[in-house]
N, CA and C of each residue as an Amber inpcrd file, in Angstrom:
protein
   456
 -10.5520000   1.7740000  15.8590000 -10.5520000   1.3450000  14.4690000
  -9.6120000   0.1640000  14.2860000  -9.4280000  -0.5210000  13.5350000
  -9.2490000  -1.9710000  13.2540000  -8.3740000  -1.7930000  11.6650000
  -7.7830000  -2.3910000  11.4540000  -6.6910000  -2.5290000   9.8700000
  -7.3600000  -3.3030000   8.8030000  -7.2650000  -2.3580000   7.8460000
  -8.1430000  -3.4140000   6.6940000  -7.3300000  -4.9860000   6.6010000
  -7.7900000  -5.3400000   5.6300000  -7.2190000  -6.2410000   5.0620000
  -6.4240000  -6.3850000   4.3500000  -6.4450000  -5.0600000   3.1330000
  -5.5900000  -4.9950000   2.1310000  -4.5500000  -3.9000000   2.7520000
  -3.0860000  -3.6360000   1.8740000  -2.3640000  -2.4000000   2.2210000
  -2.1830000  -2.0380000   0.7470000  -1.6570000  -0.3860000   0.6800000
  -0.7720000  -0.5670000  -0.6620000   0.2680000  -0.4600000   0.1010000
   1.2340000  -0.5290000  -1.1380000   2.7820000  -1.0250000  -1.3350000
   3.1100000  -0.2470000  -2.8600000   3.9400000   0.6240000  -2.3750000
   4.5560000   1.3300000  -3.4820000   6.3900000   1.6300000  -3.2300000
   6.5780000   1.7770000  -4.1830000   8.0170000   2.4700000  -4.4960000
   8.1730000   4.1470000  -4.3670000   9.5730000   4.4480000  -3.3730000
   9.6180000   5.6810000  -3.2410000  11.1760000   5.7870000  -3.8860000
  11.3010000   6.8050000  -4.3200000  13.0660000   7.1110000  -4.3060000
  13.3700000   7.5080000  -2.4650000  14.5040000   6.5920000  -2.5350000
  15.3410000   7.2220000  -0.9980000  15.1760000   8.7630000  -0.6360000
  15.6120000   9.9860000  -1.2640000  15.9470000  10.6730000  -0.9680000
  14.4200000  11.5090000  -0.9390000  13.5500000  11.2530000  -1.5360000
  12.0120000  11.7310000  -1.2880000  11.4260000  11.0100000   0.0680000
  11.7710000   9.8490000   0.5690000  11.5780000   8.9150000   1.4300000
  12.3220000   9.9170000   2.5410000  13.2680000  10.4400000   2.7960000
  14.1230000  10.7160000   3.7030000  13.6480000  11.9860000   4.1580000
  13.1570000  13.0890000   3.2280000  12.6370000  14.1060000   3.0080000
  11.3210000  14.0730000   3.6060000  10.6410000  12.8560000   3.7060000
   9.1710000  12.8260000   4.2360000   9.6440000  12.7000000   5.9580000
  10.5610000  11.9630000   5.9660000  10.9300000  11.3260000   7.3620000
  11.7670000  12.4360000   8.2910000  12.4510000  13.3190000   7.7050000
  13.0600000  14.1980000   8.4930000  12.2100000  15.4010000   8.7310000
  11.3370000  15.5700000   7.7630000  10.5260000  17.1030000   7.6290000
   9.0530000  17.2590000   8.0200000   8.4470000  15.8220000   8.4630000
   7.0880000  15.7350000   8.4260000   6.7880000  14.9940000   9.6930000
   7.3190000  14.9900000  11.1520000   7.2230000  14.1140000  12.1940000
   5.3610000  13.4170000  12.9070000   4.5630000  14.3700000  12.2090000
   3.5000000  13.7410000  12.2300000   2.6190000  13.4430000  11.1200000
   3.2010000  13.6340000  10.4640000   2.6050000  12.8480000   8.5320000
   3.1330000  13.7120000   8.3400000   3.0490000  13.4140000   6.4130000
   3.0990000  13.6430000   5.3210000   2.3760000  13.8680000   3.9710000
   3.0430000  13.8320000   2.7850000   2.3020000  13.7600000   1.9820000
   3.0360000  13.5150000   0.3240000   2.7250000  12.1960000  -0.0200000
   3.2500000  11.4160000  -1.2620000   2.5510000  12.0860000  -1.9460000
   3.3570000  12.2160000  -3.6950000   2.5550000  12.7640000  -4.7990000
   3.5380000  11.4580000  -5.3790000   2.1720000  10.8070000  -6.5100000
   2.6600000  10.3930000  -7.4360000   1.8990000  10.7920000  -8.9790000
   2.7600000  10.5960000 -10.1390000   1.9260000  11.0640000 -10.9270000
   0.8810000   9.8860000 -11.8620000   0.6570000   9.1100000 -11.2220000
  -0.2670000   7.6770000 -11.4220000  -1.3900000   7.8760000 -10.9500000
  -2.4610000   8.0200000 -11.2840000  -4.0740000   8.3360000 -10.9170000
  -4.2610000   6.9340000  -9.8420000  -4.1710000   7.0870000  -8.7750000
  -4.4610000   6.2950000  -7.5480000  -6.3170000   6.0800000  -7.1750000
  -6.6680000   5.8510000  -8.5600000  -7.9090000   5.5020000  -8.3120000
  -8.6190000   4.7390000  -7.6030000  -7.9800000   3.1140000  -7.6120000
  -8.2110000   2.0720000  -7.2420000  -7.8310000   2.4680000  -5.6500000
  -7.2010000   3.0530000  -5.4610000  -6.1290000   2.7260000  -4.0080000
  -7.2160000   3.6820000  -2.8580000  -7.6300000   5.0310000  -4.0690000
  -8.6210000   6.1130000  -3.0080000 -10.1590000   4.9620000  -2.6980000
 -10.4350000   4.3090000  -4.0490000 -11.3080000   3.6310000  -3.5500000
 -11.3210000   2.5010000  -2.3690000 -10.0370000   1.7190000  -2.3990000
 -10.1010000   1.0120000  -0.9900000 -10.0800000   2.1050000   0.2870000
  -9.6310000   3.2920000   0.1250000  -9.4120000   3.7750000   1.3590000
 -10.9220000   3.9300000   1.8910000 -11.6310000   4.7190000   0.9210000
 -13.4470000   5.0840000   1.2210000 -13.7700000   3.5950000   1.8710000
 -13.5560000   2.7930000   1.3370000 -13.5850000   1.2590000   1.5660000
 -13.4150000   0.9170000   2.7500000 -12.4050000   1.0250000   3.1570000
 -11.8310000   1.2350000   4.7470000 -12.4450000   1.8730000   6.0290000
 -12.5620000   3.4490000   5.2130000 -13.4540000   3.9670000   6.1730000
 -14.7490000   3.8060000   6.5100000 -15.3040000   3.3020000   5.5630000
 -16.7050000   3.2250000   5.6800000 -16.8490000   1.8410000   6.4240000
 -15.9870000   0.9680000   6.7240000 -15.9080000  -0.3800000   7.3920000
 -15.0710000   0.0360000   8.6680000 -15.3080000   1.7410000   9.3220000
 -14.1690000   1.8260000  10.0690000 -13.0730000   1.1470000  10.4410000
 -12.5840000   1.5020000   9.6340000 -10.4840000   0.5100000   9.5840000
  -9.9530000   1.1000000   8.8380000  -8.6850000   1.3420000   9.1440000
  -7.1710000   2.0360000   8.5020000  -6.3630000   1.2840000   7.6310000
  -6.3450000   2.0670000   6.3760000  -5.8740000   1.5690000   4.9780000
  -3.9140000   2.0900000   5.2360000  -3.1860000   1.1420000   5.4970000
  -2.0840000   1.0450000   5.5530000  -1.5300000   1.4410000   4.0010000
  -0.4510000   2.3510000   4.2830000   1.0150000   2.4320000   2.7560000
   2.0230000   1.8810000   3.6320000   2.6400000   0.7480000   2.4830000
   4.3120000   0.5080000   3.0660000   4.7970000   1.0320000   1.8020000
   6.0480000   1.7740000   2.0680000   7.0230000   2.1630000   0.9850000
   8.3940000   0.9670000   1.2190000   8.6820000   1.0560000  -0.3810000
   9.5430000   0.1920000  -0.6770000  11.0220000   1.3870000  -1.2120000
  12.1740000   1.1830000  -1.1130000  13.3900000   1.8900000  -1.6240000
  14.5620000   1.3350000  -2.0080000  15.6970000   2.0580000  -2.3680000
  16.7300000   1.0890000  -2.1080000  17.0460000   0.0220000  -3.7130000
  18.4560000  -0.4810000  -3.5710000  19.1000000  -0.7440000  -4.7960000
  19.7040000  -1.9310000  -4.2410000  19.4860000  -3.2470000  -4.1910000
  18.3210000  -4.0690000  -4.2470000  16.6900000  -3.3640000  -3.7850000
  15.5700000  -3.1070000  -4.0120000  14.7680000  -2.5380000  -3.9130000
  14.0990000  -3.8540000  -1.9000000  13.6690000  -2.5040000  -1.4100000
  13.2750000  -3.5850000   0.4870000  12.2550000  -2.0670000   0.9330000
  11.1710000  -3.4160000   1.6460000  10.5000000  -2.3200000   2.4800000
  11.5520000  -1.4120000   3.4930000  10.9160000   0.1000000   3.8710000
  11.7280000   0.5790000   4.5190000  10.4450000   1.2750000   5.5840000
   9.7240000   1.6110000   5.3110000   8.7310000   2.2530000   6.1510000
   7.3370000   1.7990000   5.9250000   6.3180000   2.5670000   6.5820000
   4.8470000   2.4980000   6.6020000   4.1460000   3.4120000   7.2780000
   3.0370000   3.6200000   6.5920000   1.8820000   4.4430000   7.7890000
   0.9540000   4.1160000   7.3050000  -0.6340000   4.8440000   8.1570000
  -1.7150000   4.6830000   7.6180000  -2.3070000   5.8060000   6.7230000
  -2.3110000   5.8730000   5.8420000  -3.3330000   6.6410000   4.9020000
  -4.3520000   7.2800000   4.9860000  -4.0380000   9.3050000   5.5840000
  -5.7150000   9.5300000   5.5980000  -6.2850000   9.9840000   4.7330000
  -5.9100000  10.5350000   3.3120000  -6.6150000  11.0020000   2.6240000
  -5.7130000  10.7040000   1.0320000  -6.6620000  10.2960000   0.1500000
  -5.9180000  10.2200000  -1.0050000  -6.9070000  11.1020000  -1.6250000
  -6.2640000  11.8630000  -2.8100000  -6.7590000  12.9040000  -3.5740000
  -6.3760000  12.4630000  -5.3130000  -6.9970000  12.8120000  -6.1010000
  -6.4130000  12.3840000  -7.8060000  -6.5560000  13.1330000  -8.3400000
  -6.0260000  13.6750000  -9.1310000  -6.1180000  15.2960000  -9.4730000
  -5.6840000  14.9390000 -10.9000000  -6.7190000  15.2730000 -11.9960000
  -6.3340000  15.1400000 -13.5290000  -5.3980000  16.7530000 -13.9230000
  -4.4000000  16.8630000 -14.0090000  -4.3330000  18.2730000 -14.3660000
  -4.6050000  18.7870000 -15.5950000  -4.2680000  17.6920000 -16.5170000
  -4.7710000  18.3700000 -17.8420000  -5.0320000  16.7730000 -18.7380000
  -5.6060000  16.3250000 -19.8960000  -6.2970000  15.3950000 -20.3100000
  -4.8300000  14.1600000 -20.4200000  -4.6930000  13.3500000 -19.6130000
  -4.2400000  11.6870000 -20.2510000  -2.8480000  12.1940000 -18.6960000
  -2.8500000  13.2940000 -17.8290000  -1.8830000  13.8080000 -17.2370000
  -2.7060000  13.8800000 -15.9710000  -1.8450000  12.8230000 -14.3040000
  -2.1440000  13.3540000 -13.5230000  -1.6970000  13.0590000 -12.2850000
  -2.3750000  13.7530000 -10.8710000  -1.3080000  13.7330000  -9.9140000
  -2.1610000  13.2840000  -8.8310000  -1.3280000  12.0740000  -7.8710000
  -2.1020000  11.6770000  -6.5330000  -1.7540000  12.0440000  -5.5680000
  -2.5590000  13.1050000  -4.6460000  -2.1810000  13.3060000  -3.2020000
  -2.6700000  12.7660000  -2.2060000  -1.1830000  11.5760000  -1.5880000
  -1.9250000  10.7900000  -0.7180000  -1.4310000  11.7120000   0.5240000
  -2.2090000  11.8410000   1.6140000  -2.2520000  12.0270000   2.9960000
  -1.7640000  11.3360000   4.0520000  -0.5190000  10.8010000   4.4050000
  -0.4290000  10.1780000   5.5340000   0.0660000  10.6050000   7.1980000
   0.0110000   9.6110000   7.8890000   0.0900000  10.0080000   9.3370000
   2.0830000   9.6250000   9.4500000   1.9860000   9.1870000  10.9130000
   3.4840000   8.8250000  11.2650000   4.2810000   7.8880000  10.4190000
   5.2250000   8.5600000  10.0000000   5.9340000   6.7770000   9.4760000
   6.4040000   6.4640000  10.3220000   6.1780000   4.7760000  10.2500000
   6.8800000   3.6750000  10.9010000   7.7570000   2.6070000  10.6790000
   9.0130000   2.4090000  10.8680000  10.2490000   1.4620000  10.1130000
   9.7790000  -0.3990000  10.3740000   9.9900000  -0.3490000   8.8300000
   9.7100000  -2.0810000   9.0820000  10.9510000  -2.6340000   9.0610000
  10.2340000  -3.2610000  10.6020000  11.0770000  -4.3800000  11.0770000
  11.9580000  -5.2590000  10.3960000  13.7990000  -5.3550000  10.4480000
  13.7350000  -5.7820000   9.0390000  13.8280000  -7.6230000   8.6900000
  12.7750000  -8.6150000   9.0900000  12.4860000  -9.5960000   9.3620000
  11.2270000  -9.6230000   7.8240000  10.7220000  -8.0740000   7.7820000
   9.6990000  -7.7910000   6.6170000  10.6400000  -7.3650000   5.3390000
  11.6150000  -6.6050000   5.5880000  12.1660000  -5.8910000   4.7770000
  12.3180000  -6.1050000   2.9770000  12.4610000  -7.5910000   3.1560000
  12.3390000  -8.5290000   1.8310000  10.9040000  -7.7330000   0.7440000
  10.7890000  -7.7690000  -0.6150000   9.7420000  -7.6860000  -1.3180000
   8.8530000  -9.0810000  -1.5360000   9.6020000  -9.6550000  -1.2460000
   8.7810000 -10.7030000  -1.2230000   8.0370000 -11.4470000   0.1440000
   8.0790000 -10.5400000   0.9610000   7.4910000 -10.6370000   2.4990000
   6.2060000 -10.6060000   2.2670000   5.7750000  -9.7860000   1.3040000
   4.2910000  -9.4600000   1.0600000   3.7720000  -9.9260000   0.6690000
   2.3560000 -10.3450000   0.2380000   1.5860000 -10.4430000  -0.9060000
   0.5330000 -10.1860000  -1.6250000   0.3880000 -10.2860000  -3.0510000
  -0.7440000  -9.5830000  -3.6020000  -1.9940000  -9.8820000  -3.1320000
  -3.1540000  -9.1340000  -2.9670000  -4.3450000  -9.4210000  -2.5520000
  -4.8930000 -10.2250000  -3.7740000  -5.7020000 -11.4170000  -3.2260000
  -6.2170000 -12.2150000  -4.4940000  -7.8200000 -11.1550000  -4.5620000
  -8.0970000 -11.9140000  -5.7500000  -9.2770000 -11.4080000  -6.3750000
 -10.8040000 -11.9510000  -5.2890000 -11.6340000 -11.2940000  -5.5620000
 -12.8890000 -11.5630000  -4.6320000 -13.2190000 -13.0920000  -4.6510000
 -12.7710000 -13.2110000  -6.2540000 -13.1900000 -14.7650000  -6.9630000
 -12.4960000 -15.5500000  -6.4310000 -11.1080000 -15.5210000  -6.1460000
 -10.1730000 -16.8470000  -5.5390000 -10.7110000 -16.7750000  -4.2650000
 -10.9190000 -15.5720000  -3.0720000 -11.5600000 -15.9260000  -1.8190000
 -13.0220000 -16.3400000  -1.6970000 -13.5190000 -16.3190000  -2.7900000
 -14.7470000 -17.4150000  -2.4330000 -14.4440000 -18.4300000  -2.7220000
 -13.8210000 -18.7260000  -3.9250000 -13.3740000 -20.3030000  -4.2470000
 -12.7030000 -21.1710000  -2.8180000 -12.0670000 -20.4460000  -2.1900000
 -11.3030000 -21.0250000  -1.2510000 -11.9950000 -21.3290000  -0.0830000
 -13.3530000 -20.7160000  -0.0570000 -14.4250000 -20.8050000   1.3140000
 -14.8760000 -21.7810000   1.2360000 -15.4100000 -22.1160000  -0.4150000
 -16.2400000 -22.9610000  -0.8990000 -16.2110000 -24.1110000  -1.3250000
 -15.1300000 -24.5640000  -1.9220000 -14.2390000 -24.9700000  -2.6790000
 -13.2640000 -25.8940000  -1.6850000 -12.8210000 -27.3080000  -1.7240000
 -11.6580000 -27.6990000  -1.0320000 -10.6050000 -27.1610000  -1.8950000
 -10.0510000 -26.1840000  -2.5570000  -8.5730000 -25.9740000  -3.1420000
  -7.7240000 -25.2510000  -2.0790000  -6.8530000 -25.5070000  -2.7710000
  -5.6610000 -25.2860000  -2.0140000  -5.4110000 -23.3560000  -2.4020000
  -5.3880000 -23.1140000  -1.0740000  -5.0060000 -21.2580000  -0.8930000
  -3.7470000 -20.9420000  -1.6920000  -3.8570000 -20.2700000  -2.7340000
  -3.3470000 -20.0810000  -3.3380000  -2.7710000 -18.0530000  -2.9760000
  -1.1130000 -18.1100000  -2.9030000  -1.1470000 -16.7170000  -3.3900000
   0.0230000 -16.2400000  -3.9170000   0.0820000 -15.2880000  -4.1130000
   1.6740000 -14.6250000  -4.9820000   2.2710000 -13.4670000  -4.3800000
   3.3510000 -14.1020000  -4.5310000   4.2740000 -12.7980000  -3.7720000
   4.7810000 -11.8480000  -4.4620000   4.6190000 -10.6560000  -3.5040000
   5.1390000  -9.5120000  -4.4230000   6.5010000  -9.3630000  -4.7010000
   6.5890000  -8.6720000  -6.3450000   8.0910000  -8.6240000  -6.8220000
   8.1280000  -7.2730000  -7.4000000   9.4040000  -6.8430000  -8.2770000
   9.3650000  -5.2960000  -7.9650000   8.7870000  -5.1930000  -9.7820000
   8.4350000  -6.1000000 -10.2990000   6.9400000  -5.5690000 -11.2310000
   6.0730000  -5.0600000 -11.0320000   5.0900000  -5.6730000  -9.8020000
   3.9600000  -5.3790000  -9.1780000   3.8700000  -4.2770000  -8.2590000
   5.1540000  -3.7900000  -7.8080000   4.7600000  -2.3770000  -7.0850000
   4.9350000  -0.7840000  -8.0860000   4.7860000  -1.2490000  -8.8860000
   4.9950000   0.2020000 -10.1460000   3.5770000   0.2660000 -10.3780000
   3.0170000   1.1830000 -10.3580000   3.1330000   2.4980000  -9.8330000
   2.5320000   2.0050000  -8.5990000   1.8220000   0.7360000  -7.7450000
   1.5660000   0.5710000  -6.5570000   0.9750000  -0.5670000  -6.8070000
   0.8400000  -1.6420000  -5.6650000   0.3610000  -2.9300000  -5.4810000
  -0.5770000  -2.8860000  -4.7310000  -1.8310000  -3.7220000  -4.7230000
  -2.7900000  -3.8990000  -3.5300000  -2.5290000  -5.1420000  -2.7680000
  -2.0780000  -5.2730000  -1.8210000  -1.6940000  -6.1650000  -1.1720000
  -2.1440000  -6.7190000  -0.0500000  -2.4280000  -7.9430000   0.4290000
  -2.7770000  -8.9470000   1.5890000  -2.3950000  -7.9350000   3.0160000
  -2.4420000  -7.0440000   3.4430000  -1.8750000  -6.5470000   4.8520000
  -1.1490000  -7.3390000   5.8120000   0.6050000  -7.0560000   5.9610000
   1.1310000  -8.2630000   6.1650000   1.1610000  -8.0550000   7.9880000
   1.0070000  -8.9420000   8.7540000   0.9880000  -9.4770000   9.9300000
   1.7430000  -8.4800000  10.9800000   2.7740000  -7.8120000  10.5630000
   3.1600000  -6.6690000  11.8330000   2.4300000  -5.4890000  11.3460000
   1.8030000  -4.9280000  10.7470000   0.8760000  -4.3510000  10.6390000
  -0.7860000  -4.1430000  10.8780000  -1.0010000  -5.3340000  10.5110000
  -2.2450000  -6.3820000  11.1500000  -2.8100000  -6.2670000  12.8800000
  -1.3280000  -6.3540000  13.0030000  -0.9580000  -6.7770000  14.3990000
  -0.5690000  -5.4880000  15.6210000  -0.4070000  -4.0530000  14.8250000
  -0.6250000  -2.7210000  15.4580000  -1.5790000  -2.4200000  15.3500000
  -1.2630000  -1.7110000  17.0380000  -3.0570000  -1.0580000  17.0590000
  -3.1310000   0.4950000  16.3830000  -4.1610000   0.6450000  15.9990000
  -4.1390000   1.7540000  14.9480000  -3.9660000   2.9900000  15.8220000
């Protein structure tokens, strides 16, 4: 299998982060209470293009990547009306290198529309880097290059 294109990128508290990392040596499992709709749909996305939908978690006060894995199962669970909970599934975490560590190492995935413009189009590639607006409650992001660059 092969790495998508996109990753998410979310925010963890440290001490839930630490808790995944000491207690879970071959995955885990993130709950957030943000309906991860968009994010389960890239994963189906992924799989069905056999390739692995990467999470990097972000932590920390200046806020910096600190880890990553690949994503096997996201779940969305309404529990009761306007209220609900995402269970994502992941495998090993892995520490980013800290050359990535920056939030602004990353960047947002552009829209379908700017990557055709850019095929088609002489403009200039345009993109934006992620800041700690864009990872609340999670970012879809460009899949950055040491990730890219492991084999799944």
């Amino acid at each position: 299998m092969t790495v998508s294109s996109r990753c998410i990128c979310t925010a963890i508290d440290a001490k839930a982060l630490a808790r995944i990392i000491e207690g879970h040596a071959d995955g885990a499992t993130y709950i957030d209470s943000h309906p991860w709709i968009v994010a389960r749909e890239l994963l189906v996305d992924a799989t069905a293009a056999e390739q692995r939908l990467p999470l990097v978690f972000a932590t920390g006060n200046p806020i910096a990547f600190s880890h990553w894995a690949f994503v096997a199962t996201i779940e969305v669970r309404e529990l009761h009306h306007g209220s609900w909970e995402s269970h994502c599934e992941i495998g090993v975490l892995k520490p980013v290198n800290p050359i990535w560590e920056s939030i602004g190492s990353i960047v947002l995935a552009p829209s379908a529309e700017q990557l055709h413009r850019e095929r088609v189009e002489p403009v200039h590639i345009h993109r934006q880097m992620l800041n700690e607006q864009h990872i609340w409650p999670y970012a879809v992001c460009e899949t950055p290059a040491f990730i890219a660059d492991h084999p799944p």
